[in-house]
Amino acid sequence: FFIKVNLLTPLLISTSESGNIKLWAIEKLESLWELNLTETNMAGTVHLSSLSFSKRNRILCFGCDSGETILLKLFCVSKDMVDCKRIEPVNHQYEHTKRVTDISFSDHFQMFVTVGCDGKVKIWNLRKRLLRELVIEHQMLHAVAFTPSSILIGEGHEISLIGRRVF
């Protein structure tokens, strides 16, 4: 179960491992919208493993146990309606090969980064085109976060810094 809050909207996003997504109005904790990714996915069952939200671009990103990342662009969010569209990947061969453990957006750089159990750091643009892939051998990657000038990676019991020149 994952929860993210967008204080600019103000929305709360909750998910379940089985692929259910809910958007909530924070003030009243009122459910605005619900979607089951398993029911809408042609590939079959979706097991969610991570979640992130781009505040400026209104994009939800979900990481899956399969290594897939699913992006949903929110066009309109109101009490009566949520209009969204799935952003299809440029090429599925660039997905992670194992579970996606974390996702982070940078609205400043207009990109997002994913890390996974396959030991890979993948940097994507907002159209889900792979920009850069880094392999960190022999480590399971647990967490990722953008700073104003770098990317922080949680690997094993260490934290690594990827400088802006690399991405």
Coordinates of N, CA and C in Angstrom, one line a residue:
F1 N 0.9 -1.2 0.0 CA 0.0 0.0 0.0 C 0.9 1.2 0.0
F2 N 0.7 2.2 -0.9 CA 1.5 3.4 -1.1 C 0.6 4.6 -1.0
I3 N 1.1 5.7 -0.4 CA 0.3 6.9 -0.3 C 1.3 8.0 -0.7
K4 N 0.9 9.0 -1.6 CA 1.6 10.2 -1.9 C 0.7 11.3 -1.8
V5 N 1.2 12.5 -1.4 CA 0.4 13.7 -1.3 C 0.9 14.7 -2.2
N6 N 0.0 15.4 -2.9 CA 0.4 16.6 -3.7 C -0.3 17.8 -3.1
L7 N 0.5 18.6 -2.4 CA 0.0 19.8 -1.7 C -0.4 20.9 -2.6
L8 N 0.0 20.9 -3.9 CA -0.4 21.9 -4.8 C -1.8 21.7 -5.3
T9 N -2.3 20.5 -5.3 CA -3.6 20.2 -6.0 C -4.8 20.4 -5.1
P10 N -5.0 20.1 -3.9 CA -4.4 19.1 -3.0 C -5.0 17.8 -3.2
L11 N -4.2 16.8 -3.6 CA -4.7 15.4 -3.8 C -3.8 14.5 -3.0
L12 N -4.5 13.4 -2.6 CA -3.8 12.3 -2.0 C -4.0 11.1 -3.0
I13 N -2.9 10.4 -3.3 CA -3.0 9.2 -4.2 C -2.7 8.0 -3.3
S14 N -3.6 7.0 -3.4 CA -3.3 5.7 -2.7 C -3.4 4.6 -3.7
T15 N -2.6 3.6 -3.4 CA -2.6 2.4 -4.3 C -2.6 1.1 -3.4
S16 N -3.0 0.0 -4.0 CA -2.8 -1.3 -3.4 C -1.9 -2.1 -4.2
E17 N -1.3 -3.1 -3.7 CA -0.4 -4.0 -4.4 C -1.2 -4.6 -5.6
S18 N -2.5 -4.8 -5.5 CA -3.2 -5.5 -6.5 C -3.6 -4.6 -7.7
G19 N -3.1 -3.4 -7.7 CA -3.4 -2.5 -8.9 C -4.5 -1.5 -8.7
N20 N -5.1 -1.4 -7.6 CA -6.1 -0.3 -7.4 C -5.5 1.0 -7.1
I21 N -5.9 2.1 -7.7 CA -5.5 3.4 -7.5 C -6.7 4.3 -7.1
K22 N -6.5 5.1 -6.1 CA -7.5 6.0 -5.7 C -6.9 7.4 -5.6
L23 N -7.7 8.4 -6.1 CA -7.4 9.8 -5.8 C -8.4 10.4 -4.8
W24 N -7.9 11.1 -3.9 CA -8.7 11.6 -2.8 C -8.5 13.1 -2.7
A25 N -9.6 13.8 -2.3 CA -9.6 15.2 -1.9 C -9.1 15.3 -0.5
I26 N -8.0 15.9 -0.2 CA -7.4 15.9 1.1 C -8.3 16.5 2.2
E27 N -8.9 17.7 1.9 CA -9.7 18.4 2.9 C -10.7 17.5 3.5
K28 N -11.4 16.7 2.7 CA -12.5 15.9 3.3 C -12.2 14.4 3.3
L29 N -11.0 14.0 2.8 CA -10.7 12.6 2.6 C -11.8 11.9 1.8
E30 N -12.2 12.6 0.8 CA -13.3 12.1 -0.1 C -12.7 11.5 -1.3
S31 N -13.1 10.3 -1.7 CA -12.6 9.6 -2.9 C -13.2 10.3 -4.1
L32 N -12.3 10.7 -5.0 CA -12.7 11.4 -6.3 C -12.8 10.4 -7.4
W33 N -11.9 9.4 -7.4 CA -11.7 8.6 -8.6 C -11.0 7.3 -8.2
E34 N -11.4 6.2 -8.9 CA -10.7 4.9 -8.6 C -10.5 4.2 -10.0
L35 N -9.3 3.6 -10.1 CA -9.0 2.8 -11.3 C -8.3 1.5 -10.9
N36 N -8.6 0.4 -11.6 CA -7.9 -0.8 -11.3 C -7.0 -1.1 -12.5
L37 N -5.7 -0.9 -12.4 CA -4.8 -1.1 -13.5 C -4.8 -2.6 -14.0
T38 N -5.1 -3.5 -13.2 CA -5.1 -4.9 -13.6 C -6.3 -5.1 -14.7
E39 N -7.4 -4.4 -14.4 CA -8.5 -4.5 -15.4 C -8.3 -3.8 -16.7
T40 N -7.4 -2.8 -16.7 CA -7.2 -2.0 -17.9 C -5.9 -2.4 -18.6
N41 N -5.1 -3.4 -18.0 CA -3.8 -3.7 -18.6 C -3.9 -5.0 -19.5
M42 N -3.5 -4.9 -20.7 CA -3.6 -6.0 -21.7 C -2.7 -7.1 -21.3
A43 N -1.6 -6.9 -20.5 CA -0.6 -7.9 -20.2 C -1.1 -8.8 -19.0
G44 N -2.1 -8.4 -18.4 CA -2.6 -9.3 -17.3 C -2.5 -8.6 -15.9
T45 N -2.3 -9.4 -14.9 CA -2.3 -8.8 -13.5 C -1.1 -7.8 -13.3
V46 N -1.4 -6.7 -12.6 CA -0.4 -5.7 -12.3 C -0.2 -5.7 -10.8
H47 N 1.0 -5.9 -10.3 CA 1.4 -5.8 -8.9 C 2.2 -4.6 -8.7
L48 N 1.7 -3.6 -8.1 CA 2.4 -2.3 -7.9 C 3.5 -2.4 -6.8
S49 N 4.6 -1.8 -7.0 CA 5.7 -1.8 -6.1 C 6.2 -0.4 -5.7
S50 N 5.8 0.6 -6.4 CA 6.2 2.0 -6.1 C 5.3 3.0 -6.8
L51 N 5.4 4.2 -6.3 CA 4.5 5.3 -6.8 C 5.2 6.6 -6.7
S52 N 5.0 7.5 -7.7 CA 5.5 8.9 -7.6 C 4.6 9.8 -8.4
F53 N 4.6 11.1 -8.1 CA 3.7 12.0 -8.7 C 4.5 13.3 -9.1
S54 N 4.3 13.7 -10.4 CA 4.9 15.0 -10.8 C 3.9 16.1 -10.6
K55 N 4.2 17.0 -9.7 CA 3.2 18.0 -9.3 C 2.9 19.0 -10.5
R56 N 4.0 19.5 -11.1 CA 3.8 20.5 -12.2 C 3.1 19.9 -13.4
N57 N 3.5 18.7 -13.8 CA 3.1 18.0 -15.0 C 1.9 17.1 -14.8
R58 N 1.5 16.9 -13.6 CA 0.3 16.1 -13.2 C 0.4 14.7 -13.9
I59 N 1.5 14.0 -13.6 CA 1.8 12.7 -14.1 C 1.9 11.8 -12.9
L60 N 1.2 10.7 -12.9 CA 1.4 9.6 -11.9 C 2.2 8.6 -12.5
C61 N 3.2 8.0 -11.7 CA 4.0 7.0 -12.2 C 4.0 5.8 -11.2
F62 N 3.8 4.6 -11.7 CA 3.7 3.4 -10.9 C 4.7 2.4 -11.3
G63 N 5.5 1.9 -10.4 CA 6.4 0.9 -10.6 C 5.8 -0.5 -10.3
C64 N 6.1 -1.5 -11.1 CA 5.5 -2.8 -10.9 C 6.6 -3.9 -10.6
D65 N 6.1 -5.0 -10.0 CA 7.0 -6.1 -9.7 C 7.6 -6.7 -10.9
S66 N 6.9 -6.5 -12.1 CA 7.4 -7.1 -13.3 C 8.6 -6.3 -13.9
G67 N 8.8 -5.0 -13.4 CA 9.8 -4.2 -13.9 C 9.2 -3.1 -14.8
E68 N 7.9 -3.1 -15.1 CA 7.3 -2.1 -15.9 C 7.0 -0.9 -15.1
T69 N 7.0 0.3 -15.8 CA 6.6 1.5 -15.2 C 5.4 2.0 -16.0
I70 N 4.3 2.4 -15.3 CA 3.1 2.9 -15.9 C 2.9 4.3 -15.6
L71 N 2.8 5.1 -16.6 CA 2.6 6.6 -16.5 C 1.1 7.0 -16.9
L72 N 0.5 7.8 -16.0 CA -0.8 8.3 -16.3 C -0.8 9.8 -16.3
K73 N -1.2 10.5 -17.3 CA -1.2 11.9 -17.4 C -2.6 12.3 -16.9
L74 N -2.7 13.2 -15.9 CA -4.0 13.7 -15.4 C -4.3 15.0 -16.1
F75 N -5.5 15.1 -16.8 CA -5.8 16.3 -17.5 C -6.8 17.2 -16.7
C76 N -7.7 16.5 -16.1 CA -8.7 17.3 -15.3 C -9.0 16.5 -14.1
V77 N -9.0 17.1 -12.9 CA -9.3 16.5 -11.7 C -10.3 17.4 -11.0
S78 N -11.5 16.9 -10.8 CA -12.6 17.6 -10.0 C -13.4 16.6 -9.3
K79 N -14.3 17.1 -8.5 CA -15.2 16.2 -7.7 C -16.0 15.3 -8.6
D80 N -16.3 15.8 -9.8 CA -17.2 15.0 -10.6 C -16.5 14.1 -11.7
M81 N -15.2 14.5 -11.9 CA -14.6 13.8 -13.0 C -13.0 13.8 -12.9
V82 N -12.4 12.7 -13.3 CA -11.0 12.7 -13.5 C -10.7 12.2 -14.9
D83 N -10.0 13.0 -15.7 CA -9.7 12.6 -17.1 C -8.2 12.3 -17.1
C84 N -7.9 11.1 -17.6 CA -6.5 10.8 -17.7 C -6.2 9.9 -18.9
K85 N -4.9 9.8 -19.2 CA -4.5 9.0 -20.4 C -3.2 8.4 -20.0
R86 N -3.1 7.1 -20.4 CA -1.8 6.4 -20.2 C -0.8 6.9 -21.2
I87 N 0.4 7.1 -20.8 CA 1.6 7.5 -21.6 C 2.3 6.2 -22.0
E88 N 2.2 5.8 -23.2 CA 2.8 4.6 -23.7 C 4.3 4.7 -23.8
P89 N 5.1 3.7 -23.4 CA 6.6 3.8 -23.6 C 7.0 3.8 -25.0
V90 N 8.1 4.4 -25.3 CA 8.7 4.5 -26.6 C 9.1 3.0 -27.0
N91 N 9.6 2.3 -26.1 CA 10.1 0.9 -26.4 C 10.1 0.1 -25.1
H92 N 9.3 -1.0 -25.1 CA 9.2 -1.8 -23.9 C 10.5 -2.5 -23.5
Q93 N 11.4 -2.6 -24.5 CA 12.7 -3.3 -24.2 C 13.5 -2.6 -23.2
Y94 N 13.2 -1.3 -22.9 CA 14.0 -0.5 -22.0 C 13.5 -0.6 -20.5
E95 N 12.4 -1.3 -20.3 CA 11.9 -1.4 -19.0 C 12.9 -2.2 -18.1
H96 N 12.7 -2.1 -16.7 CA 13.5 -2.9 -15.8 C 13.2 -4.3 -16.0
T97 N 14.1 -5.2 -15.7 CA 13.9 -6.6 -15.8 C 13.4 -7.3 -14.5
K98 N 13.5 -6.5 -13.4 CA 13.0 -7.0 -12.2 C 12.2 -5.8 -11.5
R99 N 11.7 -6.0 -10.3 CA 10.8 -5.1 -9.6 C 11.4 -3.7 -9.6
V100 N 10.5 -2.7 -9.8 CA 10.9 -1.3 -9.7 C 10.7 -0.9 -8.2
T101 N 11.8 -0.5 -7.5 CA 11.7 -0.3 -6.1 C 11.4 1.2 -5.7
D102 N 11.7 2.1 -6.6 CA 11.4 3.5 -6.3 C 11.4 4.4 -7.5
I103 N 10.7 5.5 -7.5 CA 10.6 6.4 -8.6 C 10.7 7.8 -8.0
S104 N 11.4 8.7 -8.7 CA 11.4 10.2 -8.3 C 11.3 11.0 -9.6
F105 N 10.5 12.1 -9.5 CA 10.3 13.1 -10.5 C 11.2 14.3 -10.2
S106 N 11.6 14.9 -11.3 CA 12.2 16.3 -11.2 C 11.4 17.2 -12.2
D107 N 10.6 18.0 -11.6 CA 9.8 18.9 -12.4 C 10.8 20.0 -13.1
H108 N 11.8 20.3 -12.4 CA 12.8 21.2 -12.9 C 13.5 20.7 -14.1
F109 N 14.0 19.5 -14.1 CA 14.6 18.9 -15.2 C 13.7 18.2 -16.3
Q110 N 12.4 18.2 -15.9 CA 11.4 17.5 -16.8 C 11.7 16.1 -17.1
M111 N 12.1 15.3 -16.0 CA 12.4 13.9 -16.2 C 12.0 13.2 -14.9
F112 N 12.1 11.9 -15.0 CA 12.0 11.0 -13.8 C 13.0 9.9 -13.8
V113 N 13.3 9.4 -12.7 CA 14.3 8.3 -12.5 C 13.7 7.1 -11.8
T114 N 14.0 5.9 -12.3 CA 13.5 4.7 -11.6 C 14.7 3.9 -11.2
V115 N 14.6 3.1 -10.1 CA 15.6 2.1 -9.7 C 14.9 0.8 -9.4
G116 N 15.7 -0.3 -9.6 CA 15.0 -1.5 -9.4 C 16.0 -2.6 -8.8
C117 N 15.3 -3.8 -8.6 CA 16.1 -4.9 -8.1 C 17.1 -5.5 -9.2
D118 N 17.0 -5.0 -10.4 CA 18.0 -5.4 -11.4 C 19.3 -4.7 -11.3
G119 N 19.4 -3.7 -10.3 CA 20.6 -3.0 -10.2 C 20.8 -1.8 -11.1
K120 N 19.7 -1.4 -11.8 CA 19.8 -0.4 -12.8 C 19.1 0.9 -12.3
V121 N 19.7 2.0 -12.7 CA 19.2 3.4 -12.5 C 18.8 3.8 -13.9
K122 N 17.5 4.1 -14.1 CA 17.1 4.5 -15.5 C 16.5 6.0 -15.4
I123 N 17.0 6.8 -16.3 CA 16.6 8.2 -16.3 C 15.7 8.4 -17.6
W124 N 14.5 8.9 -17.4 CA 13.5 9.0 -18.5 C 13.1 10.4 -18.7
N125 N 12.6 10.8 -19.9 CA 11.9 12.0 -20.1 C 10.5 11.8 -19.8
L126 N 9.6 12.9 -19.8 CA 8.2 12.7 -19.4 C 7.4 12.1 -20.5
R127 N 8.0 11.8 -21.7 CA 7.3 11.0 -22.7 C 7.6 9.5 -22.6
K128 N 8.4 9.2 -21.5 CA 8.8 7.8 -21.2 C 9.8 7.3 -22.2
R129 N 10.7 8.2 -22.7 CA 11.8 7.8 -23.5 C 13.0 7.7 -22.6
L130 N 13.7 6.6 -22.7 CA 14.9 6.3 -21.9 C 16.0 7.3 -22.3
L131 N 16.6 8.1 -21.4 CA 17.6 9.0 -21.6 C 19.0 8.4 -21.3
R132 N 19.0 7.7 -20.2 CA 20.3 7.2 -19.7 C 20.0 6.0 -18.8
E133 N 20.9 5.0 -18.8 CA 20.8 3.8 -18.0 C 22.2 3.6 -17.3
L134 N 22.2 3.5 -16.0 CA 23.4 3.2 -15.2 C 23.2 1.9 -14.5
V135 N 24.3 1.1 -14.5 CA 24.2 -0.2 -13.9 C 25.1 -0.2 -12.6
I136 N 24.5 -0.5 -11.5 CA 25.3 -0.6 -10.2 C 25.3 -2.0 -9.9
E137 N 26.5 -2.6 -10.1 CA 26.6 -4.1 -10.0 C 26.5 -4.5 -8.5
H138 N 26.0 -5.7 -8.4 CA 25.9 -6.4 -7.1 C 25.2 -5.7 -6.0
Q139 N 24.3 -4.8 -6.3 CA 23.6 -4.0 -5.3 C 22.1 -4.0 -5.6
M140 N 21.3 -4.2 -4.7 CA 19.9 -4.0 -4.8 C 19.6 -2.5 -4.6
L141 N 19.0 -1.8 -5.5 CA 18.7 -0.4 -5.3 C 17.3 -0.2 -4.6
H142 N 17.3 0.6 -3.5 CA 16.1 0.7 -2.7 C 15.4 2.0 -2.9
A143 N 16.1 3.1 -3.1 CA 15.5 4.4 -3.1 C 16.2 5.4 -4.0
V144 N 15.4 6.4 -4.5 CA 16.0 7.4 -5.4 C 15.3 8.7 -5.1
A145 N 16.1 9.8 -5.2 CA 15.5 11.1 -5.0 C 16.3 12.2 -5.8
F146 N 15.6 13.1 -6.4 CA 16.3 14.2 -7.0 C 16.7 15.3 -6.0
T147 N 17.8 15.9 -6.1 CA 18.2 17.1 -5.4 C 18.2 18.2 -6.5
P148 N 18.5 19.5 -6.2 CA 18.6 20.5 -7.2 C 19.7 20.3 -8.3
S149 N 20.7 19.5 -7.9 CA 21.8 19.3 -8.8 C 22.3 17.9 -9.0
S150 N 21.6 16.9 -8.4 CA 22.0 15.5 -8.5 C 20.9 14.6 -8.2
I151 N 21.2 13.3 -8.3 CA 20.3 12.2 -8.0 C 20.9 11.4 -6.8
L152 N 20.2 11.1 -5.8 CA 20.6 10.3 -4.7 C 20.1 8.9 -4.9
I153 N 20.9 7.9 -4.7 CA 20.5 6.5 -4.8 C 20.8 5.8 -3.5
G154 N 19.8 5.1 -3.0 CA 20.0 4.2 -1.9 C 20.3 2.8 -2.4
E155 N 21.5 2.3 -2.1 CA 21.9 1.0 -2.6 C 22.5 0.2 -1.4
G156 N 22.0 -0.9 -1.1 CA 22.4 -1.7 0.0 C 22.3 -0.8 1.3
H157 N 23.5 -0.6 2.0 CA 23.5 0.2 3.2 C 24.2 1.5 2.9
E158 N 24.3 1.9 1.6 CA 25.0 3.1 1.3 C 24.1 4.1 0.5
I159 N 24.5 5.3 0.4 CA 23.9 6.3 -0.4 C 24.9 6.8 -1.5
S160 N 24.5 6.8 -2.7 CA 25.4 7.3 -3.8 C 24.8 8.5 -4.4
L161 N 25.7 9.3 -4.9 CA 25.3 10.6 -5.6 C 25.7 10.5 -7.0
I162 N 24.7 10.8 -7.9 CA 25.0 10.9 -9.3 C 24.9 12.4 -9.7
G163 N 26.0 12.9 -10.1 CA 26.1 14.3 -10.5 C 25.4 14.7 -11.7
R164 N 25.0 15.9 -11.9 CA 24.2 16.4 -13.0 C 24.9 16.1 -14.3
R165 N 26.2 16.2 -14.4 CA 26.9 15.9 -15.7 C 26.6 14.5 -16.2
V166 N 26.3 13.6 -15.3 CA 26.1 12.2 -15.7 C 24.7 12.1 -16.4
F167 N 23.7 12.8 -15.9 CA 22.4 12.7 -16.5 C 22.0 13.9 -17.3

